[in-house]
Amino acid sequence: MNRIEKKWKELKRKGLKAFIAFVTAGDPSLQDTYKLVLEMEKQGADIIELGVPFSDPIADGPVIQASAQRALLKGVNLNKIFQLVKELRKKTDVPLVFLSYYNPIFHYGVKKFVEDAVRYGIDGVIVADLPPEEAKELKIFSSKKWLDTIFLAAPTSSKERLIKVAKESTGFIYCVSVAGVTGVRNSLAQTLKNRVQDIKRITKKPVAVGFGVSNTKTAKWVASFADGVIVGSAIVKVVKDNLNSKDLIGKIGRLVENLALSIHKV
Amino acid sequence: MKKILPDTKGHWGKFGGKFVPETLMVALEELSSAYKEAKKDKKFSEEVDYFLRQYVGRPSPLYYADRFSKKVGVKVYLKREDLLHTGAHKINNTIGQALLAKRMGKKRLIAETGAGQHGVATATVAALLGMPCDVYMGEDDIARQKLNVFKMRLLGTRVVPVKTGSKTLKDAINEALRDWVTNVRTTYYLLGSVVGPYPYPVIVRDFQSVIGKETRRQIRKLEGRLPDYVVACVGGGSNSMGIFYPFLKDKKVKLIGVEAGGLGLALGKHGASLNKGTEGVLHGAKTYILQDKDGQIAPTHSVAPGLDYSGVGPEHAYLKETGRASYYIVKDKDALDAFFMLSRLEGILPALESSHALAWVRNFSSNFKKNDVVVVNLSGRGDKDVDIVEDYL
């Protein structure tokens, strides 16, 4: 059993929904990411997604694009992120999931990537531009290890595709709330609820909803029908607004605390 | 039995595929089946043919460039795609895809553009079919291709400046893909080259292969045989794929793709993905790409905006791998020389992209045999480049 599976069991026992928080690794610096991860865990994040920056992030809106760009300018790469993970693992057992695009992984070498990810303490990987059809190589290696491969279910996915995504996913299923890129949105379509229920009829695996969840109200609503709520851009936006602030960690902590409360209360 | 390529998932060997966000997967499946049906429908191909003939001006001539030939010492024919409506081969593809979009009931067109040729060709068919159209274009390209930007606006298209990344073609494609992910239900993404996720590399190749089909027929009539060389420039690779494809089975015909050598062969100074790149995934396909040690996409440079791209169509990657086509590099300087040469010798201003193919013929001239016949795809005209060229006069 890896840390993600343990976490879902623990949450289920307590009757809680999961709060999954995203930050880009290395924005504004790897030292800050280290502190942010520990703070977010302390304030109630159940699973933490670390964004692996990529130069051409086609599934991301302006907030996360700019964040990745800031990290790349600092010279962040997979090797350095693995060192960060290694340091984090001395302090925490919070489940850590990579959110990446395929090329940095492919270029690193898929086999080596999986081995190193597991060795340093990564529990799962989400690849934004890798549908199950193209994931054979990643699956071959990850299935031998305890590295979860989390695929995305989209609002446009047909039933056949949902079945495929559910079958190939381990850890949880990432349900994309809207057709579009990542980013802050004021509200989400009511149909999202039906979508999550469609997926839950297909699979017993946990379903977490991401893209556009940006305030406590939406987070609470999503938590009422999904197993987990993923918040990315709203957190990264606060990072961006506090790049030079001494209170960066504190501000993110308070945001995460509020989100965690609204999700866990459901 | 010989394997049919690409396979049903869009792979040529290890290249190609569909590396896109899940949201687009159904749209790609829908596009594949709509295209398959359209291909079988005689009415659709008649419609495409009609517009290519009456509106675009096909067939384009295969012109024997007498003075250029004498200068380089080999018989050179120019496939005059520069004479087409809008001044380049790009319109072959936009006519086909826009008619396909209409058939699919899509209400809006989007496109990316580098040099602006594909943007103008898309804006043109959008006007022709009465569809609203947004074209994404890098800010740097907008600055150096003003004429094309103005043309698109005249045609009623909105040109959306792209300020992210390197502000060139690759970033314009990123932004077009983001738009498509968001508006996938109503919008048709009219991709301009043989790049991107399957089925785009096939669709664009098929619509562009009219170039090669005509060339094959014309050269047989003119020379009584097939050519020894077919030469074309390669950015994303649509004009080259279009002229190569009908010759693939003619093993004696050497297929030569010419990439942008830019200012030199250091990463970031050129656009030679096939010669200097490594395997990777960009814009939905596995192919050769220009990337740094961490798998981040590298910036590129070419005096020809249409060759200024970090990737290349997956079928080209496959043709290189199998050795069916050979790919060479021509630097900015040589392309500019060829631009001046053709202008003075033939009274034709070639696009800087096509000038790379002409420069290869000149550079290679001592290696040709006496009776060799060379066809160069003159993929576009150089009017759009006069501002750039002025700096070198």
XYZ file of C-alpha atoms in Angstrom:
659
model
C 0.000 0.000 0.000
C 1.457 3.376 -0.934
C 0.877 6.687 0.792
C -2.012 7.677 -1.499
C -3.942 4.500 -0.778
C -3.252 4.853 2.942
C -4.498 8.425 2.835
C -7.796 7.478 1.169
C -8.320 4.736 3.775
C -7.621 7.164 6.582
C -9.981 9.790 5.144
C -12.698 7.224 4.628
C -12.372 6.070 8.207
C -12.740 9.650 9.400
C -15.534 10.354 6.917
C -13.610 13.180 5.275
C -13.208 14.350 1.710
C -9.683 14.903 0.396
C -8.146 18.294 -0.201
C -5.473 18.120 -2.888
C -3.293 21.226 -3.159
C -1.061 22.139 -6.103
C 2.092 24.235 -6.265
C 4.711 24.481 -8.992
C 8.000 23.034 -7.791
C 10.570 25.805 -7.663
C 8.239 28.802 -7.701
C 9.454 31.136 -6.344
C 12.307 28.830 -5.261
C 12.833 25.203 -4.288
C 13.456 26.279 -0.671
C 10.069 28.009 -0.696
C 8.422 24.926 -2.163
C 9.911 22.897 0.669
C 8.373 25.244 3.236
C 5.097 25.508 1.306
C 4.593 21.751 1.192
C 5.149 21.376 4.924
C 2.903 24.359 5.682
C 0.135 23.145 3.374
C 0.204 19.744 5.021
C 0.063 21.379 8.445
C -2.953 23.438 7.416
C -4.896 20.451 6.191
C -3.850 19.487 2.658
C -4.224 15.719 2.336
C -2.339 15.178 -0.915
C 0.093 17.585 -2.523
C 0.638 17.938 -6.248
C 4.016 19.241 -7.331
C 4.003 20.831 -10.762
C 7.026 19.884 -12.872
C 7.603 23.020 -14.956
C 7.510 22.690 -18.749
C 8.215 25.294 -21.394
C 5.061 24.605 -23.404
C 2.219 23.781 -20.999
C -0.768 23.524 -23.356
C -3.284 22.516 -20.674
C -2.511 25.446 -18.401
C -3.967 28.916 -18.190
C -1.927 32.102 -17.637
C -1.461 31.686 -13.853
C 0.259 28.293 -13.961
C 2.040 29.083 -17.251
C 3.700 32.061 -15.610
C 4.504 30.031 -12.528
C 6.237 27.344 -14.613
C 8.131 30.047 -16.445
C 9.378 31.545 -13.154
C 10.577 28.123 -12.025
C 12.324 27.438 -15.341
C 14.142 30.757 -15.152
C 15.503 29.565 -11.808
C 16.869 26.467 -13.540
C 14.467 23.994 -11.936
C 14.547 20.508 -13.453
C 13.599 16.966 -12.473
C 16.937 16.260 -10.789
C 16.541 19.266 -8.521
C 12.914 18.420 -7.798
C 13.932 14.893 -6.790
C 16.406 16.402 -4.319
C 13.575 18.522 -2.920
C 11.435 15.418 -2.531
C 14.288 13.630 -0.813
C 14.531 16.466 1.730
C 10.754 16.573 2.208
C 10.638 12.856 2.903
C 12.849 13.394 5.956
C 10.020 15.490 7.417
C 6.705 14.297 6.057
C 4.702 11.352 4.823
C 2.124 13.457 2.993
C 1.333 11.827 -0.370
C 3.194 13.644 -3.147
C 2.048 13.534 -6.745
C 3.824 14.982 -9.770
C 1.852 16.949 -12.317
C 3.912 17.092 -15.479
C 3.842 17.113 -19.242
C 5.237 14.108 -21.037
C 8.337 15.516 -22.678
C 10.427 16.195 -19.548
C 9.642 12.639 -18.388
C 10.312 11.096 -21.802
C 13.570 13.005 -22.095
C 14.654 11.944 -18.592
C 13.939 8.355 -19.619
C 10.623 6.823 -18.598
C 12.147 3.838 -16.778
C 14.653 5.971 -14.902
C 11.943 8.498 -14.102
C 9.721 5.865 -12.498
C 12.614 4.352 -10.551
C 13.817 7.709 -9.276
C 10.324 8.937 -8.487
C 9.695 5.906 -6.293
C 13.167 5.989 -4.775
C 12.867 9.612 -3.686
C 9.320 9.284 -2.436
C 6.868 10.341 -5.125
C 3.598 8.410 -4.910
C 1.831 9.178 -8.148
C 2.080 10.972 -11.448
C -0.403 12.921 -13.541
C 0.684 13.719 -17.085
C -1.464 16.431 -18.634
C -0.829 15.486 -22.261
C -0.711 11.714 -21.910
C -3.991 9.897 -22.528
C -4.088 6.182 -21.599
C -3.462 5.197 -25.247
C 0.008 6.722 -25.211
C 0.880 5.696 -21.672
C 1.955 2.097 -22.326
C 5.613 2.735 -21.603
C 4.863 4.627 -18.406
C 2.429 1.924 -17.266
C 4.881 -0.923 -17.901
C 7.355 0.554 -15.449
C 4.999 2.173 -12.939
C 2.880 -0.949 -12.514
C 5.940 -2.806 -11.236
C 6.498 -0.105 -8.639
C 4.237 1.674 -6.252
C 3.858 4.682 -8.479
C 0.265 5.554 -9.217
C -0.680 6.755 -12.693
C -3.585 9.135 -12.477
C -5.408 9.841 -15.724
C -7.805 12.648 -16.459
C -11.497 12.354 -17.253
C -12.778 15.304 -19.268
C -16.239 16.800 -19.689
C -16.003 15.743 -23.335
C -14.968 12.135 -22.651
C -17.330 9.530 -24.054
C -18.512 6.685 -21.863
C -16.015 4.341 -23.531
C -13.233 6.760 -22.702
C -14.376 7.140 -19.102
C -14.221 3.373 -18.745
C -10.708 3.357 -20.187
C -9.560 6.221 -17.954
C -11.066 4.574 -14.873
C -9.475 1.236 -15.700
C -5.988 2.635 -16.291
C -5.977 5.031 -13.331
C -4.517 4.046 -10.014
C -4.603 6.173 -6.863
C -7.538 8.252 -7.998
C -9.226 9.650 -11.090
C -8.715 13.299 -11.935
C -12.045 14.641 -13.143
C -11.560 17.844 -15.124
C -14.434 20.187 -14.239
C -14.605 22.197 -17.449
C -13.517 22.038 -21.069
C -10.590 24.385 -20.942
C -7.265 25.105 -19.343
C -6.387 25.433 -15.674
C -7.353 28.719 -14.075
C -9.442 30.531 -11.531
C -13.181 30.444 -12.244
C -15.970 31.971 -10.199
C -18.335 29.060 -10.522
C -18.646 25.653 -12.132
C -21.458 24.119 -14.172
C -24.123 22.206 -12.285
C -23.619 19.310 -14.722
C -20.307 18.563 -13.011
C -22.169 16.685 -10.307
C -23.722 14.311 -12.855
C -20.342 13.844 -14.444
C -18.772 12.738 -11.170
C -21.703 10.404 -10.539
C -21.261 8.930 -14.047
C -17.657 8.127 -13.229
C -18.520 6.742 -9.820
C -20.992 4.353 -11.421
C -18.132 3.001 -13.530
C -15.494 2.637 -10.836
C -14.945 2.303 -7.110
C -11.712 4.301 -7.342
C -11.766 7.748 -5.712
C -12.720 10.666 -7.955
C -11.127 14.066 -7.383
C -12.246 17.191 -9.214
C -9.840 19.829 -10.468
C -9.612 22.871 -12.812
C -11.335 26.074 -11.775
C -12.012 25.313 -8.110
C -10.904 28.615 -6.649
C -12.908 29.539 -3.560
C -14.264 27.923 -0.425
C -17.828 28.010 -1.724
C -17.057 26.042 -4.892
C -14.722 23.738 -2.971
C -17.448 22.932 -0.461
C -19.983 22.273 -3.205
C -17.594 19.967 -5.100
C -16.744 18.118 -1.875
C -20.446 17.349 -1.458
C -20.331 14.849 -4.342
C -16.652 14.140 -5.180
C -14.107 12.235 -3.088
C -11.521 14.948 -3.417
C -11.102 18.571 -4.432
C -8.009 19.821 -6.287
C -7.021 23.481 -6.018
C -4.158 24.810 -8.135
C -4.384 28.207 -9.796
C -5.984 29.874 -6.758
C -2.972 28.874 -4.652
C -0.420 29.727 -7.339
C -2.044 33.125 -7.782
C -1.364 33.916 -4.138
C 2.230 32.753 -4.646
C 2.514 35.169 -7.558
C 1.054 38.053 -5.554
C 3.532 37.446 -2.740
C 6.740 36.650 -4.575
C 8.724 39.124 -2.522
C 6.583 39.037 0.600
C 8.061 37.747 3.851
C 4.634 36.359 4.633
C 4.362 34.117 1.535
C 4.278 30.920 3.588
C 1.799 32.393 6.072
C -0.538 33.640 3.358
C -0.597 30.298 1.567
C -1.087 28.605 4.938
C -4.184 30.667 5.699
C -5.637 30.083 2.220
C -5.050 26.352 2.524
C -6.494 26.292 6.025
C -9.735 27.899 4.831
C -10.019 25.594 1.846
C -9.292 22.549 4.005
C -11.947 23.553 6.509
C -14.601 24.015 3.841
C -13.771 20.685 2.207
C -13.368 18.666 5.395
C -16.580 20.010 6.918
C -18.736 18.455 4.211
C 1.644 -8.248 -45.707
C 2.978 -4.743 -45.683
C 2.017 -2.695 -42.665
C -0.170 0.278 -43.388
C 1.148 3.482 -41.882
C 0.206 5.300 -39.873
C -1.490 2.614 -37.771
C -5.020 3.175 -36.489
C -3.707 5.191 -33.538
C -1.677 7.456 -35.814
C 1.824 6.063 -35.350
C 4.529 5.832 -37.970
C 6.756 3.377 -36.157
C 7.635 5.122 -32.927
C 6.594 8.563 -34.206
C 3.268 10.389 -34.239
C 0.388 9.548 -31.921
C -1.981 11.664 -29.890
C -0.284 13.308 -26.919
C -3.035 15.719 -25.936
C -5.155 16.561 -22.908
C -8.075 14.162 -22.485
C -10.547 16.946 -23.355
C -9.329 16.848 -26.964
C -9.351 13.078 -27.409
C -12.989 12.871 -28.415
C -12.553 15.826 -30.772
C -9.681 14.021 -32.490
C -11.724 10.851 -32.786
C -14.600 12.868 -34.211
C -12.233 14.541 -36.691
C -10.810 11.183 -37.749
C -14.180 9.692 -38.521
C -15.506 12.844 -40.206
C -12.419 12.914 -42.417
C -12.714 9.235 -43.228
C -16.318 9.731 -44.329
C -15.514 12.873 -46.306
C -12.749 11.031 -48.135
C -15.210 8.390 -49.277
C -17.740 10.993 -50.399
C -17.304 11.847 -54.063
C -19.208 15.088 -53.583
C -16.687 16.283 -51.030
C -13.677 15.682 -53.252
C -15.479 17.321 -56.160
C -16.125 20.349 -53.992
C -12.466 20.539 -52.952
C -11.388 20.133 -56.593
C -13.771 22.831 -57.699
C -12.329 25.389 -55.315
C -8.753 24.356 -56.050
C -9.383 24.893 -59.763
C -11.641 27.910 -59.854
C -10.591 29.774 -56.742
C -7.013 28.774 -55.949
C -5.827 28.509 -59.549
C -4.663 24.913 -59.739
C -2.947 23.184 -61.364
C 0.122 25.300 -60.738
C 2.715 25.268 -63.526
C 5.882 23.218 -63.434
C 8.266 25.766 -64.862
C 11.654 25.000 -66.372
C 13.986 27.623 -64.904
C 16.372 27.974 -67.813
C 18.757 30.657 -66.587
C 18.861 29.292 -63.032
C 19.533 25.824 -64.461
C 22.445 27.074 -66.557
C 23.900 28.821 -63.557
C 23.805 25.760 -61.304
C 24.581 23.280 -64.084
C 21.593 20.981 -63.702
C 18.062 20.974 -65.080
C 15.825 22.627 -62.507
C 12.055 22.744 -62.618
C 10.112 24.925 -60.213
C 6.721 23.807 -58.945
C 5.044 27.183 -58.893
C 3.013 27.101 -55.683
C 3.938 30.769 -55.359
C 1.394 31.501 -58.088
C -1.561 30.221 -56.100
C -4.162 32.521 -54.590
C -2.669 34.016 -51.389
C 0.836 33.270 -52.644
C 1.751 29.918 -51.130
C 0.868 26.235 -50.901
C -0.922 26.784 -47.582
C -4.267 27.370 -49.313
C -4.407 23.756 -50.583
C -4.843 22.640 -47.000
C -7.091 25.427 -45.755
C -9.621 24.896 -48.559
C -9.843 21.201 -47.722
C -10.005 21.586 -43.959
C -12.457 24.502 -44.011
C -14.835 22.481 -46.170
C -14.389 19.611 -43.716
C -15.137 21.963 -40.793
C -18.294 23.123 -42.486
C -19.343 19.546 -43.154
C -18.815 18.784 -39.456
C -21.104 21.661 -38.525
C -18.386 23.662 -36.759
C -19.182 27.339 -36.405
C -15.796 28.932 -35.912
C -12.255 28.513 -37.209
C -9.025 29.013 -35.312
C -5.479 28.688 -36.566
C -1.880 29.347 -35.659
C 0.533 31.081 -37.947
C 4.265 31.685 -38.079
C 5.123 33.499 -41.290
C 1.512 34.502 -41.639
C 1.004 32.486 -44.844
C -1.163 29.893 -43.165
C -2.955 32.664 -41.282
C -3.759 34.481 -44.506
C -4.827 31.236 -46.179
C -7.123 30.465 -43.241
C -8.516 34.013 -43.108
C -9.194 33.700 -46.836
C -11.252 30.520 -46.602
C -13.013 31.877 -43.498
C -14.159 34.835 -45.596
C -15.007 32.546 -48.496
C -17.218 30.319 -46.351
C -18.516 33.047 -44.051
C -17.039 31.662 -40.835
C -15.645 33.748 -37.953
C -11.938 33.168 -37.494
C -9.227 33.857 -34.906
C -5.577 33.420 -35.811
C -2.903 33.121 -33.130
C 0.430 34.661 -33.989
C 3.546 35.276 -31.917
C 4.284 38.915 -31.178
C 7.732 38.643 -32.729
C 6.248 37.256 -35.927
C 3.609 39.992 -35.992
C 6.423 42.526 -35.953
C 8.305 40.959 -38.861
C 5.370 39.953 -41.065
C 3.257 43.110 -40.988
C 1.887 42.714 -44.483
C 0.324 39.351 -43.684
C -1.126 40.651 -40.418
C -2.770 43.474 -42.312
C -4.100 41.083 -44.952
C -5.694 38.856 -42.321
C -7.418 41.852 -40.758
C -8.670 43.012 -44.160
C -10.158 39.558 -44.635
C -12.140 39.919 -41.422
C -10.029 37.694 -39.195
C -9.001 38.629 -35.679
C -5.245 38.289 -35.196
C -4.518 37.397 -31.577
C -0.983 38.326 -30.475
C 0.780 35.622 -28.448
C 3.029 37.056 -25.765
C 4.114 33.860 -24.058
C 7.309 31.842 -24.448
C 9.454 32.688 -27.447
C 6.545 34.571 -29.083
C 6.861 32.609 -32.329
C 5.131 29.697 -34.032
C 5.425 27.131 -31.249
C 3.779 29.513 -28.806
C 1.060 30.336 -31.326
C 0.306 26.599 -31.566
C 0.189 26.361 -27.748
C -2.311 29.191 -27.606
C -4.440 27.764 -30.431
C -4.521 24.412 -28.605
C -5.628 26.165 -25.399
C -8.420 27.894 -27.309
C -9.421 24.574 -28.840
C -9.492 22.798 -25.458
C -11.813 25.543 -24.236
C -14.115 25.802 -27.266
C -13.793 22.300 -28.634
C -17.525 21.743 -29.080
C -18.056 24.592 -31.543
C -14.628 25.364 -32.915
C -12.568 23.752 -35.648
C -8.809 23.983 -35.239
C -7.398 24.425 -38.728
C -3.811 23.304 -38.220
C -1.455 24.485 -40.936
C 1.246 21.863 -41.132
C 1.809 18.114 -40.977
C 2.416 18.410 -37.245
C 0.195 17.986 -34.194
C -1.767 14.987 -32.964
C -3.179 12.370 -35.335
C -5.135 12.759 -37.621
C -3.750 16.214 -38.465
C -0.457 15.022 -40.001
C -2.467 12.776 -42.339
C -5.176 15.295 -43.203
C -2.690 18.055 -44.023
C -0.493 15.672 -45.998
C -3.455 14.448 -48.036
C -4.661 17.939 -48.889
C -1.116 19.016 -49.779
C -0.309 15.937 -51.838
C -2.047 17.577 -54.795
C 1.358 19.280 -55.271
C 3.164 15.995 -55.774
C 0.406 14.438 -57.861
C 0.495 17.310 -60.328
C 4.291 17.396 -60.363
C 4.460 13.704 -61.173
C 2.098 14.117 -64.110
C 3.742 17.304 -65.376
C 7.333 16.102 -65.269
C 6.394 12.926 -67.132
C 4.906 15.049 -69.857
C 7.857 17.430 -69.974
C 10.724 14.990 -69.542
C 9.113 11.668 -70.335
C 10.308 10.356 -66.996
C 10.324 10.968 -63.253
C 12.809 13.428 -61.738
C 16.037 12.390 -60.024
C 15.534 14.790 -57.157
C 12.540 16.394 -55.488
C 13.652 19.196 -53.190
C 11.599 21.150 -50.661
C 12.143 23.140 -47.506
C 11.037 21.697 -44.156
C 9.740 23.698 -41.211
C 6.758 21.776 -39.902
C 6.966 20.034 -43.248
C 3.721 20.499 -45.169
C 4.970 21.623 -48.564
C 7.682 18.965 -48.550
C 5.305 16.222 -47.402
C 2.850 17.353 -50.076
C 5.342 17.044 -52.891
C 7.139 13.950 -51.476
C 4.130 11.799 -50.754
C 3.121 10.827 -54.318
C 6.781 9.921 -54.994
C 7.318 7.710 -51.939
C 6.927 4.519 -53.957
C 9.226 5.732 -56.726
C 12.366 4.560 -55.001
C 14.649 6.053 -57.664
C 13.419 9.563 -56.955
C 15.578 11.099 -54.249
C 13.577 13.132 -51.786
C 15.487 16.027 -50.246
C 14.188 18.059 -47.325
C 16.008 21.262 -46.452
C 15.969 22.582 -42.895
C 16.804 26.006 -41.559
C 20.449 26.292 -40.511
C 19.804 29.824 -39.283
C 22.881 31.496 -37.866
C 24.745 28.312 -37.027
C 24.362 24.948 -35.401
C 24.281 25.900 -31.721
C 20.932 25.145 -30.028
C 18.702 28.191 -30.374
C 20.355 29.466 -33.560
C 18.606 27.244 -36.096
C 15.444 25.252 -36.847
C 16.955 21.932 -37.943
C 14.886 19.515 -35.849
C 15.549 16.463 -38.027
C 19.289 17.017 -38.314
C 20.069 18.347 -34.877
C 17.077 17.440 -32.736
C 16.339 14.421 -30.576
C 13.211 12.350 -30.042
C 10.573 14.007 -27.948
C 6.932 14.985 -27.677
C 5.736 18.376 -28.806
C 2.294 19.616 -29.791
C 0.666 16.240 -29.602
C 3.140 14.084 -31.509
C 6.310 12.127 -30.888
C 8.903 13.337 -33.361
C 12.303 14.996 -33.561
C 12.399 18.189 -31.567
C 14.903 20.810 -30.500
C 15.172 20.649 -26.727
C 17.611 21.325 -23.926
C 19.124 18.797 -21.501
C 15.990 18.919 -19.321
C 13.499 18.286 -22.117
C 12.424 21.917 -22.315
C 11.655 23.065 -25.842
C 14.441 25.206 -27.236
C 13.927 28.472 -29.081
C 14.809 28.485 -32.770
C 15.984 30.930 -35.364
C 15.606 31.261 -39.092
C 15.525 34.208 -41.427
C 12.480 32.426 -42.862
C 9.665 32.704 -40.314
C 7.949 29.611 -41.700
C 10.954 27.459 -40.804
C 11.344 28.909 -37.325
C 9.915 25.924 -35.432
C 11.282 23.487 -32.815
C 9.467 20.429 -34.101
C 8.682 18.679 -37.374
C 5.920 16.457 -38.707
C 6.137 12.862 -37.421
C 6.017 11.368 -40.906
C 9.204 13.240 -41.771
C 10.805 11.754 -38.651
C 9.790 8.362 -39.996
C 11.085 9.071 -43.524
C 14.398 10.128 -42.032
C 14.542 7.032 -39.827
C 13.844 4.710 -42.748
C 16.174 6.620 -45.066
C 13.470 7.206 -47.685
C 14.097 10.948 -47.544
C 17.313 12.815 -46.760
C 17.437 16.033 -44.849
C 20.023 18.764 -45.182
C 20.701 22.123 -43.610
C 20.970 25.514 -45.322
C 21.970 28.614 -43.395
C 20.272 32.016 -43.499
C 23.037 33.508 -45.577
C 22.833 30.887 -48.319
C 19.057 31.150 -48.433
C 19.307 34.902 -48.881
C 21.843 34.436 -51.700
C 19.446 32.058 -53.414
C 16.648 34.582 -52.954
C 18.653 37.217 -54.819
C 19.802 34.707 -57.406
C 16.335 33.553 -58.420
C 15.051 37.131 -58.417
C 17.741 38.267 -60.843
C 17.882 35.171 -63.035
C 14.228 34.297 -63.349
C 12.259 37.345 -62.319
C 10.705 35.403 -59.461
C 10.887 36.544 -55.852
C 10.821 33.275 -53.873
C 9.695 33.056 -50.263
C 12.676 32.865 -47.910
C 11.434 29.419 -46.890
C 11.548 28.117 -50.477
C 14.890 29.899 -50.957
C 16.387 27.270 -48.650
C 15.483 24.564 -51.166
C 16.965 26.615 -54.019
C 20.137 27.200 -52.008
C 20.521 23.472 -51.455
C 20.442 22.885 -55.217
C 23.113 25.527 -55.697
C 25.282 24.165 -52.846
C 24.926 20.623 -54.142
C 25.500 21.503 -57.798
C 28.912 19.850 -58.177
C 27.412 16.520 -57.112
C 24.666 16.282 -59.723
C 25.098 14.077 -62.756
C 24.979 15.643 -66.178
C 21.450 14.644 -67.111
C 19.862 14.887 -63.711
C 16.431 16.458 -63.438
C 15.644 18.353 -60.266
C 12.246 19.598 -59.113
C 12.180 22.299 -56.465
C 8.957 23.075 -54.706
C 8.687 26.834 -54.883
C 6.238 26.779 -52.021
C 5.590 30.494 -51.754
C 6.377 33.895 -53.100
C 8.696 36.362 -51.451
C 6.593 39.517 -51.345
C 6.018 38.981 -47.642
C 9.773 38.904 -47.055
C 10.878 42.112 -48.715
C 11.205 43.932 -45.374
C 13.492 41.218 -44.015
C 15.519 41.034 -47.218
C 15.948 44.805 -47.343
C 18.199 44.593 -44.297
C 20.619 42.402 -46.242
C 20.810 44.398 -49.469
